[in-house]
C-alpha cells in the first residue's frame, strides 16, 4: 500500500534558515507562494516581466528576475508550464544550482522524459498537488489542504525527504495526506486523467448538449441537466468522499440507480479498455511528450485552434445565459 504522510510526520523547522524561491507565479505558483508565506517560510518569487509578476508584487512578495531568484533560493520550486521548463532550466536555473540546494517539481514531466537532469549535488524533489492552485489556496485558508504526491528523485543532502515533507506541510497538504508516488508514476497518471478521463467527461457533455438541442430541448434546460446545475460536480465530490456505490445508493432514487447501472455497459463499451491501454502506451513511450514539446516550439498552433473552436461552440453562449438565470453558490 502507498505510504502516506501527515502533519505529525513533517516539521516546518526543516525550512528554517532556507529561502524558498518560487519560480513562476501562475496557477500553482501563486497558491503555493501564499501558503508557504502564511506558514512562516521565507519566500522570494522569480518571474519574467508580465502580468503574473505584477500580481506577485501586488501580493507583497519580493520579486526578482528568474536567474536571481534561483540564485537566492535554497529550495527552488519550478512552477512554470511543463513545456517551457527545459528552456528556463538551461538559461536561468542550472547556473544557480550550487550543491546542497533542492530543485522541486509540481509535476514530473521534465524529469520523467529526460528534459531536465539536475546535477548530483542537488536534491531532486516532487511535490505534486492533485488539485488546481485555486483549491491549494482556498482549502489552506479553510484549515485544510489538497492531497499531494511526493517523491525524492535524488537525495544529495541526506535531508531530501524531510525537506519535501516540510514543504508539503507548509502548503497544507499533510493536513489531508502526502502520498509517496514516484516521478514516473505521477507523470503517467496525471497525463492519463488528462488524456482519458477529462476528455471523456467534457466531450460527453458537449456532444450530449448538441444532440439534445437538435432534438428540440430548450438549450438552458439541457445545459442545466448536464453540468449547469453543478450536480455532476457535487456527486463526484461525494463519490470521492464516501465511494462511488455508496454515493449512488444514498443520493439516487431506484429509477436513477437502475438507469445508471443498466446503461453503463452501453456508454462505456468493452472496447474502451483497449483505448485506455493505447492511451497509456502513448504516454509511456514518450509519443505524447514529443508531440507536446513540438506544439510548444511552434507556438501552440493546435492548442490555439482547439481553444477557439471551444469558445465559438454554442454551448459557451448558453452557459453565459444560464449563469445569469441560475445563481449557484460561489
Ligand atoms: P501556469 O500556466 O499558471 O504558469 C504561468 C507562469 O509561468 C507565470 O508566472 C508565467 O510568467 C510563467 N511562464 C510562462 N511561460 C514562461 C516562459 N517561457 N519563461 C518564463 N516563465 C514563463 O502554470 P501552472 O499550471 O501553475 O503549472 C506549473 C507547474 O505546476 C507545472 O509543472 C504543472 O504541471 C504543475 N501543476 C499544475 C497544476 C495546476 O493547478 N494548474 C496542478 C498540479 C501541478
Ligand atoms: Mg497535468
Short mmCIF file of C-alpha atoms and ligand atoms in Angstrom, two decimals:
data_model
loop_
_atom_site.label_atom_id
_atom_site.label_comp_id
_atom_site.label_asym_id
_atom_site.label_seq_id
_atom_site.Cartn_x
_atom_site.Cartn_y
_atom_site.Cartn_z
CA UNK A 1 0.00 0.00 0.00
CA UNK A 2 1.18 3.52 -0.74
CA UNK A 3 2.87 5.32 2.16
CA UNK A 4 1.07 8.50 3.23
CA UNK A 5 2.50 11.29 5.41
CA UNK A 6 0.52 13.63 7.67
CA UNK A 7 1.29 16.74 9.73
CA UNK A 8 2.94 14.75 12.53
CA UNK A 9 5.43 13.27 10.01
CA UNK A 10 6.65 16.69 8.86
CA UNK A 11 8.39 19.59 10.60
CA UNK A 12 8.28 23.21 9.44
CA UNK A 13 11.56 23.70 11.30
CA UNK A 14 13.22 21.88 8.40
CA UNK A 15 12.63 25.05 6.37
CA UNK A 16 14.28 27.30 8.96
CA UNK A 17 17.15 29.31 7.55
CA UNK A 18 16.27 28.29 3.99
CA UNK A 19 14.88 30.56 1.30
CA UNK A 20 12.20 29.17 -0.95
CA UNK A 21 12.36 30.54 -4.50
CA UNK A 22 9.02 30.16 -6.27
CA UNK A 23 9.76 30.42 -9.99
CA UNK A 24 6.55 31.23 -11.83
CA UNK A 25 3.55 32.94 -10.22
CA UNK A 26 0.71 31.29 -12.14
CA UNK A 27 -1.96 28.81 -11.12
CA UNK A 28 0.29 26.80 -8.76
CA UNK A 29 2.98 29.39 -8.12
CA UNK A 30 0.69 31.95 -6.54
CA UNK A 31 -1.17 29.44 -4.37
CA UNK A 32 1.98 27.74 -3.14
CA UNK A 33 3.85 31.00 -2.53
CA UNK A 34 0.98 32.44 -0.45
CA UNK A 35 0.58 29.25 1.61
CA UNK A 36 4.34 28.99 2.19
CA UNK A 37 4.50 32.58 3.38
CA UNK A 38 1.49 32.12 5.69
CA UNK A 39 3.20 29.03 7.12
CA UNK A 40 6.24 31.14 8.02
CA UNK A 41 8.61 30.22 5.19
CA UNK A 42 10.95 32.82 3.66
CA UNK A 43 9.77 33.21 0.07
CA UNK A 44 11.10 35.08 -2.95
CA UNK A 45 9.31 34.95 -6.29
CA UNK A 46 11.10 34.68 -9.64
CA UNK A 47 9.14 35.83 -12.65
CA UNK A 48 9.66 37.33 -16.08
CA UNK A 49 8.13 40.74 -16.92
CA UNK A 50 4.43 40.01 -17.34
CA UNK A 51 1.06 40.28 -15.60
CA UNK A 52 1.94 37.42 -13.24
CA UNK A 53 4.90 39.42 -12.00
CA UNK A 54 2.63 42.40 -11.30
CA UNK A 55 0.32 40.13 -9.29
CA UNK A 56 3.22 38.88 -7.16
CA UNK A 57 4.27 42.46 -6.45
CA UNK A 58 0.67 43.37 -5.53
CA UNK A 59 0.62 40.37 -3.17
CA UNK A 60 3.62 41.85 -1.38
CA UNK A 61 6.37 39.47 -2.45
CA UNK A 62 9.93 40.33 -3.25
CA UNK A 63 10.00 39.60 -6.98
CA UNK A 64 13.25 39.07 -8.87
CA UNK A 65 14.18 38.01 -12.38
CA UNK A 66 14.19 34.19 -12.53
CA UNK A 67 18.02 33.75 -12.54
CA UNK A 68 18.39 35.94 -9.45
CA UNK A 69 15.56 34.23 -7.59
CA UNK A 70 17.11 30.85 -8.42
CA UNK A 71 20.44 32.09 -7.07
CA UNK A 72 18.77 33.21 -3.83
CA UNK A 73 16.73 30.05 -3.28
CA UNK A 74 17.89 27.06 -1.25
CA UNK A 75 14.70 25.30 -2.27
CA UNK A 76 13.77 26.10 -5.87
CA UNK A 77 10.18 25.42 -6.90
CA UNK A 78 9.89 25.29 -10.68
CA UNK A 79 6.31 26.40 -11.35
CA UNK A 80 6.30 27.47 -14.99
CA UNK A 81 4.47 25.40 -17.65
CA UNK A 82 6.00 21.97 -18.20
CA UNK A 83 6.84 22.53 -21.87
CA UNK A 84 9.00 25.59 -21.13
CA UNK A 85 10.78 24.18 -18.08
CA UNK A 86 13.72 22.83 -20.10
CA UNK A 87 14.48 26.25 -21.56
CA UNK A 88 14.04 28.08 -18.23
CA UNK A 89 16.24 25.49 -16.52
CA UNK A 90 19.11 25.85 -19.01
CA UNK A 91 19.05 29.64 -19.05
CA UNK A 92 18.20 30.56 -15.50
CA UNK A 93 18.41 27.69 -13.06
CA UNK A 94 21.33 25.43 -13.94
CA UNK A 95 23.91 28.17 -13.32
CA UNK A 96 22.37 28.72 -9.86
CA UNK A 97 22.35 25.09 -8.71
CA UNK A 98 25.02 25.02 -6.03
CA UNK A 99 25.43 21.75 -4.10
CA UNK A 100 23.01 21.42 -1.19
CA UNK A 101 20.12 23.14 -2.94
CA UNK A 102 16.89 21.39 -3.82
CA UNK A 103 15.00 21.52 -7.10
CA UNK A 104 11.28 20.88 -6.62
CA UNK A 105 8.73 19.97 -9.29
CA UNK A 106 4.92 20.08 -9.10
CA UNK A 107 4.70 17.55 -11.94
CA UNK A 108 7.26 15.00 -13.12
CA UNK A 109 7.11 15.72 -16.86
CA UNK A 110 10.54 17.32 -17.40
CA UNK A 111 12.27 14.69 -15.25
CA UNK A 112 10.33 11.65 -16.50
CA UNK A 113 11.10 12.48 -20.15
CA UNK A 114 14.73 13.47 -19.54
CA UNK A 115 14.32 17.16 -20.42
CA UNK A 116 15.97 18.19 -17.14
CA UNK A 117 18.76 16.22 -15.42
CA UNK A 118 19.81 18.08 -12.29
CA UNK A 119 23.40 17.69 -11.03
CA UNK A 120 24.37 15.10 -8.38
CA UNK A 121 24.82 17.61 -5.56
CA UNK A 122 21.21 18.78 -5.64
CA UNK A 123 18.12 17.21 -4.03
CA UNK A 124 15.51 16.34 -6.65
CA UNK A 125 12.02 16.54 -5.18
CA UNK A 126 8.43 16.07 -6.30
CA UNK A 127 5.59 17.94 -4.60
CA UNK A 128 2.65 17.43 -6.90
CA UNK A 129 -0.77 18.75 -5.80
CA UNK A 130 -3.71 16.71 -7.05
CA UNK A 131 -5.99 19.74 -7.46
CA UNK A 132 -5.65 23.10 -9.24
CA UNK A 133 -3.97 26.00 -7.48
CA UNK A 134 -7.26 27.67 -6.61
CA UNK A 135 -8.05 24.78 -4.25
CA UNK A 136 -4.48 24.65 -2.90
CA UNK A 137 -5.09 28.19 -1.65
CA UNK A 138 -8.82 28.08 -0.76
CA UNK A 139 -8.61 24.85 1.24
CA UNK A 140 -5.48 26.02 3.05
CA UNK A 141 -7.34 29.15 4.16
CA UNK A 142 -10.18 26.93 5.43
CA UNK A 143 -7.72 24.98 7.61
CA UNK A 144 -7.47 22.02 5.24
CA UNK A 145 -5.45 21.33 2.10
CA UNK A 146 -5.22 19.28 -1.06
CA UNK A 147 -3.60 15.85 -1.28
CA UNK A 148 -0.20 15.69 -2.98
CA UNK A 149 2.14 13.09 -4.38
CA UNK A 150 5.67 13.38 -3.00
CA UNK A 151 8.88 11.73 -4.15
CA UNK A 152 12.59 12.00 -3.64
CA UNK A 153 14.17 11.52 -7.06
CA UNK A 154 17.66 12.06 -5.66
CA UNK A 155 18.84 12.63 -2.09
CA UNK A 156 22.08 14.61 -2.20
CA UNK A 157 21.93 16.16 1.26
CA UNK A 158 20.51 13.35 3.38
CA UNK A 159 17.67 15.78 4.16
CA UNK A 160 15.70 15.40 0.96
CA UNK A 161 12.67 13.64 2.44
CA UNK A 162 12.48 16.00 5.42
CA UNK A 163 12.63 18.93 3.03
CA UNK A 164 9.84 17.78 0.74
CA UNK A 165 7.63 16.86 3.69
CA UNK A 166 8.21 20.27 5.28
CA UNK A 167 7.17 21.91 2.01
CA UNK A 168 4.12 19.65 1.85
CA UNK A 169 3.20 20.72 5.37
CA UNK A 170 3.73 24.40 4.56
CA UNK A 171 1.29 24.30 1.64
CA UNK A 172 -1.28 22.48 3.78
CA UNK A 173 -1.02 19.12 2.05
CA UNK A 174 -0.05 16.97 5.06
CA UNK A 175 -3.29 18.10 6.74
CA UNK A 176 -5.02 15.69 4.34
CA UNK A 177 -2.19 13.41 3.20
CA UNK A 178 1.00 13.39 1.14
CA UNK A 179 1.28 10.12 -0.76
CA UNK A 180 4.63 8.69 -1.82
CA UNK A 181 4.43 8.21 -5.61
CA UNK A 182 7.40 8.15 -7.98
CA UNK A 183 8.14 10.88 -10.52
CA UNK A 184 7.37 8.39 -13.32
CA UNK A 185 4.04 7.20 -11.92
CA UNK A 186 2.90 10.72 -11.06
CA UNK A 187 3.66 11.92 -14.59
CA UNK A 188 1.92 9.00 -16.25
CA UNK A 189 -1.16 9.07 -14.00
CA UNK A 190 -1.51 12.85 -14.35
CA UNK A 191 -1.42 12.58 -18.13
CA UNK A 192 -3.80 9.66 -18.04
CA UNK A 193 -6.55 11.70 -16.44
CA UNK A 194 -5.85 14.48 -18.95
CA UNK A 195 -5.96 12.14 -21.94
CA UNK A 196 -8.84 9.90 -20.93
CA UNK A 197 -10.98 10.97 -18.00
CA UNK A 198 -11.38 14.68 -18.68
CA UNK A 199 -11.82 14.46 -22.46
CA UNK A 200 -14.36 11.69 -21.87
CA UNK A 201 -16.42 13.77 -19.46
CA UNK A 202 -16.06 17.10 -21.27
CA UNK A 203 -16.79 15.66 -24.72
CA UNK A 204 -19.77 13.72 -23.42
CA UNK A 205 -21.20 16.99 -22.07
CA UNK A 206 -20.61 18.85 -25.32
CA UNK A 207 -21.95 16.13 -27.63
CA UNK A 208 -24.96 15.49 -25.40
CA UNK A 209 -25.75 19.22 -25.43
CA UNK A 210 -25.60 19.34 -29.25
CA UNK A 211 -27.93 16.38 -29.70
CA UNK A 212 -30.38 17.45 -27.00
CA UNK A 213 -30.74 20.87 -28.65
CA UNK A 214 -31.09 19.28 -32.10
CA UNK A 215 -33.84 17.11 -30.62
CA UNK A 216 -35.75 20.20 -29.57
CA UNK A 217 -34.88 20.58 -25.90
CA UNK A 218 -34.58 24.08 -24.56
CA UNK A 219 -30.82 24.92 -24.52
CA UNK A 220 -30.87 26.31 -20.95
CA UNK A 221 -32.82 23.30 -19.68
CA UNK A 222 -30.48 20.90 -21.48
CA UNK A 223 -27.42 22.61 -20.04
CA UNK A 224 -28.95 22.59 -16.56
CA UNK A 225 -29.34 18.83 -16.87
CA UNK A 226 -25.69 18.42 -17.89
CA UNK A 227 -23.15 20.44 -15.84
CA UNK A 228 -25.18 23.66 -15.47
CA UNK A 229 -26.77 22.84 -12.11
CA UNK A 230 -23.49 21.82 -10.50
CA UNK A 231 -24.92 18.34 -9.82
CA UNK A 232 -22.21 16.48 -11.72
CA UNK A 233 -19.57 18.27 -9.67
CA UNK A 234 -21.35 17.66 -6.38
CA UNK A 235 -21.98 13.95 -6.91
CA UNK A 236 -18.40 13.31 -7.99
CA UNK A 237 -17.17 15.17 -4.92
CA UNK A 238 -19.41 12.98 -2.77
CA UNK A 239 -18.09 9.86 -4.57
CA UNK A 240 -14.56 10.96 -3.64
CA UNK A 241 -15.65 11.27 -0.01
CA UNK A 242 -17.80 8.16 0.53
CA UNK A 243 -17.19 5.92 -2.50
CA UNK A 244 -18.94 5.61 -5.84
CA UNK A 245 -21.54 2.99 -4.97
CA UNK A 246 -22.31 4.46 -1.55
CA UNK A 247 -22.87 7.83 -3.22
CA UNK A 248 -25.26 6.28 -5.76
CA UNK A 249 -27.11 4.37 -3.00
CA UNK A 250 -27.54 7.37 -0.75
CA UNK A 251 -28.32 10.07 -3.32
CA UNK A 252 -30.14 8.32 -6.15
CA UNK A 253 -33.72 7.03 -6.36
CA UNK A 254 -34.29 3.46 -7.60
CA UNK A 255 -35.17 4.67 -11.10
CA UNK A 256 -31.97 6.68 -11.22
CA UNK A 257 -29.87 3.82 -9.83
CA UNK A 258 -31.40 1.38 -12.33
CA UNK A 259 -30.64 3.72 -15.21
CA UNK A 260 -27.05 4.23 -14.15
CA UNK A 261 -26.24 0.54 -13.78
CA UNK A 262 -28.25 -0.67 -16.78
CA UNK A 263 -26.82 1.81 -19.29
CA UNK A 264 -23.20 1.72 -18.11
CA UNK A 265 -22.07 -1.09 -20.46
CA UNK A 266 -23.54 0.73 -23.46
CA UNK A 267 -21.96 4.11 -22.85
CA UNK A 268 -18.54 2.70 -21.94
CA UNK A 269 -18.27 -0.46 -24.04
CA UNK A 270 -15.69 -3.25 -23.51
CA UNK A 271 -13.51 -1.79 -26.31
CA UNK A 272 -12.75 1.18 -24.06
CA UNK A 273 -10.18 -0.98 -22.25
CA UNK A 274 -8.19 -1.25 -25.47
CA UNK A 275 -8.38 2.51 -25.86
CA UNK A 276 -7.14 3.03 -22.30
CA UNK A 277 -4.11 0.78 -22.97
CA UNK A 278 -3.40 2.66 -26.20
CA UNK A 279 -3.51 5.99 -24.36
CA UNK A 280 -1.18 4.66 -21.66
CA UNK A 281 1.25 3.41 -24.30
CA UNK A 282 1.45 6.86 -25.92
CA UNK A 283 2.21 8.35 -22.52
CA UNK A 284 4.81 5.76 -21.51
CA UNK A 285 6.73 5.60 -24.79
CA UNK A 286 7.09 9.39 -24.90
CA UNK A 287 4.96 9.94 -28.03
CA UNK A 288 2.74 12.45 -26.25
CA UNK A 289 5.71 14.23 -24.64
CA UNK A 290 7.30 14.71 -28.09
CA UNK A 291 4.01 15.97 -29.51
CA UNK A 292 3.57 18.49 -26.66
CA UNK A 293 7.14 19.80 -26.90
CA UNK A 294 6.79 20.24 -30.68
CA UNK A 295 3.49 22.07 -30.18
CA UNK A 296 5.15 24.46 -27.73
CA UNK A 297 8.11 25.08 -30.07
CA UNK A 298 5.70 26.09 -32.86
CA UNK A 299 3.82 28.49 -30.57
CA UNK A 300 0.85 26.21 -29.70
CA UNK A 301 -0.96 26.39 -33.12
CA UNK A 302 -3.22 23.38 -32.47
CA UNK A 303 -3.97 24.39 -28.91
CA UNK A 304 -4.99 27.86 -30.06
CA UNK A 305 -7.24 26.45 -32.80
CA UNK A 306 -8.90 23.96 -30.43
CA UNK A 307 -9.43 26.65 -27.78
CA UNK A 308 -11.03 28.97 -30.34
CA UNK A 309 -13.35 26.22 -31.56
CA UNK A 310 -14.41 25.54 -27.97
CA UNK A 311 -15.11 29.23 -27.33
CA UNK A 312 -17.16 29.51 -30.54
CA UNK A 313 -19.31 26.49 -29.64
CA UNK A 314 -22.97 27.45 -28.91
CA UNK A 315 -22.59 25.79 -25.51
CA UNK A 316 -20.50 28.75 -24.32
CA UNK A 317 -23.29 31.27 -25.05
CA UNK A 318 -25.87 29.09 -23.30
CA UNK A 319 -23.57 28.81 -20.29
CA UNK A 320 -23.37 32.60 -20.09
CA UNK A 321 -27.18 32.89 -20.23
CA UNK A 322 -27.68 30.17 -17.63
CA UNK A 323 -25.22 31.90 -15.29
CA UNK A 324 -27.50 34.95 -15.43
CA UNK A 325 -30.58 32.86 -14.67
CA UNK A 326 -29.37 30.44 -12.03
CA UNK A 327 -27.31 31.73 -9.13
CA UNK A 328 -25.15 28.85 -7.99
CA UNK A 329 -23.29 29.24 -4.70
CA UNK A 330 -19.78 30.50 -5.28
P1 LIG B 1 0.84 28.43 -15.38
O1 LIG B 1 0.42 28.22 -16.79
O2 LIG B 1 -0.14 29.05 -14.45
O3 LIG B 1 2.22 29.28 -15.39
C1 LIG B 1 2.24 30.63 -15.52
C2 LIG B 1 3.58 31.12 -15.00
O4 LIG B 1 4.66 30.66 -15.84
C3 LIG B 1 3.67 32.64 -14.97
O5 LIG B 1 4.37 33.03 -13.80
C4 LIG B 1 4.49 32.97 -16.21
O6 LIG B 1 5.22 34.17 -16.03
C5 LIG B 1 5.42 31.78 -16.27
N1 LIG B 1 5.90 31.49 -17.63
C6 LIG B 1 5.16 31.05 -18.70
N2 LIG B 1 5.94 30.87 -19.77
C7 LIG B 1 7.21 31.22 -19.39
C8 LIG B 1 8.45 31.25 -20.06
N3 LIG B 1 8.57 30.90 -21.35
N4 LIG B 1 9.54 31.64 -19.35
C9 LIG B 1 9.44 32.01 -18.06
N5 LIG B 1 8.29 31.99 -17.37
C10 LIG B 1 7.19 31.59 -18.03
O7 LIG B 1 1.43 27.05 -14.80
P2 LIG B 1 0.78 26.06 -13.74
O8 LIG B 1 -0.49 25.47 -14.31
O9 LIG B 1 0.79 26.66 -12.40
O10 LIG B 1 1.84 24.86 -13.81
C11 LIG B 1 3.10 24.96 -13.16
C12 LIG B 1 3.54 23.56 -12.78
O11 LIG B 1 2.60 23.02 -11.84
C13 LIG B 1 3.58 22.58 -13.94
O12 LIG B 1 4.64 21.68 -13.73
C14 LIG B 1 2.24 21.86 -13.83
O13 LIG B 1 2.23 20.56 -14.41
C15 LIG B 1 2.12 21.76 -12.33
N6 LIG B 1 0.77 21.57 -11.83
C16 LIG B 1 -0.20 22.46 -12.16
C17 LIG B 1 -1.46 22.32 -11.61
C18 LIG B 1 -2.49 23.39 -11.82
O14 LIG B 1 -3.23 23.68 -10.88
N7 LIG B 1 -2.55 24.03 -12.98
C19 LIG B 1 -1.76 21.24 -10.75
C20 LIG B 1 -0.73 20.36 -10.42
C21 LIG B 1 0.53 20.53 -10.96
MG1 LIG B 2 -1.03 17.85 -15.66
#
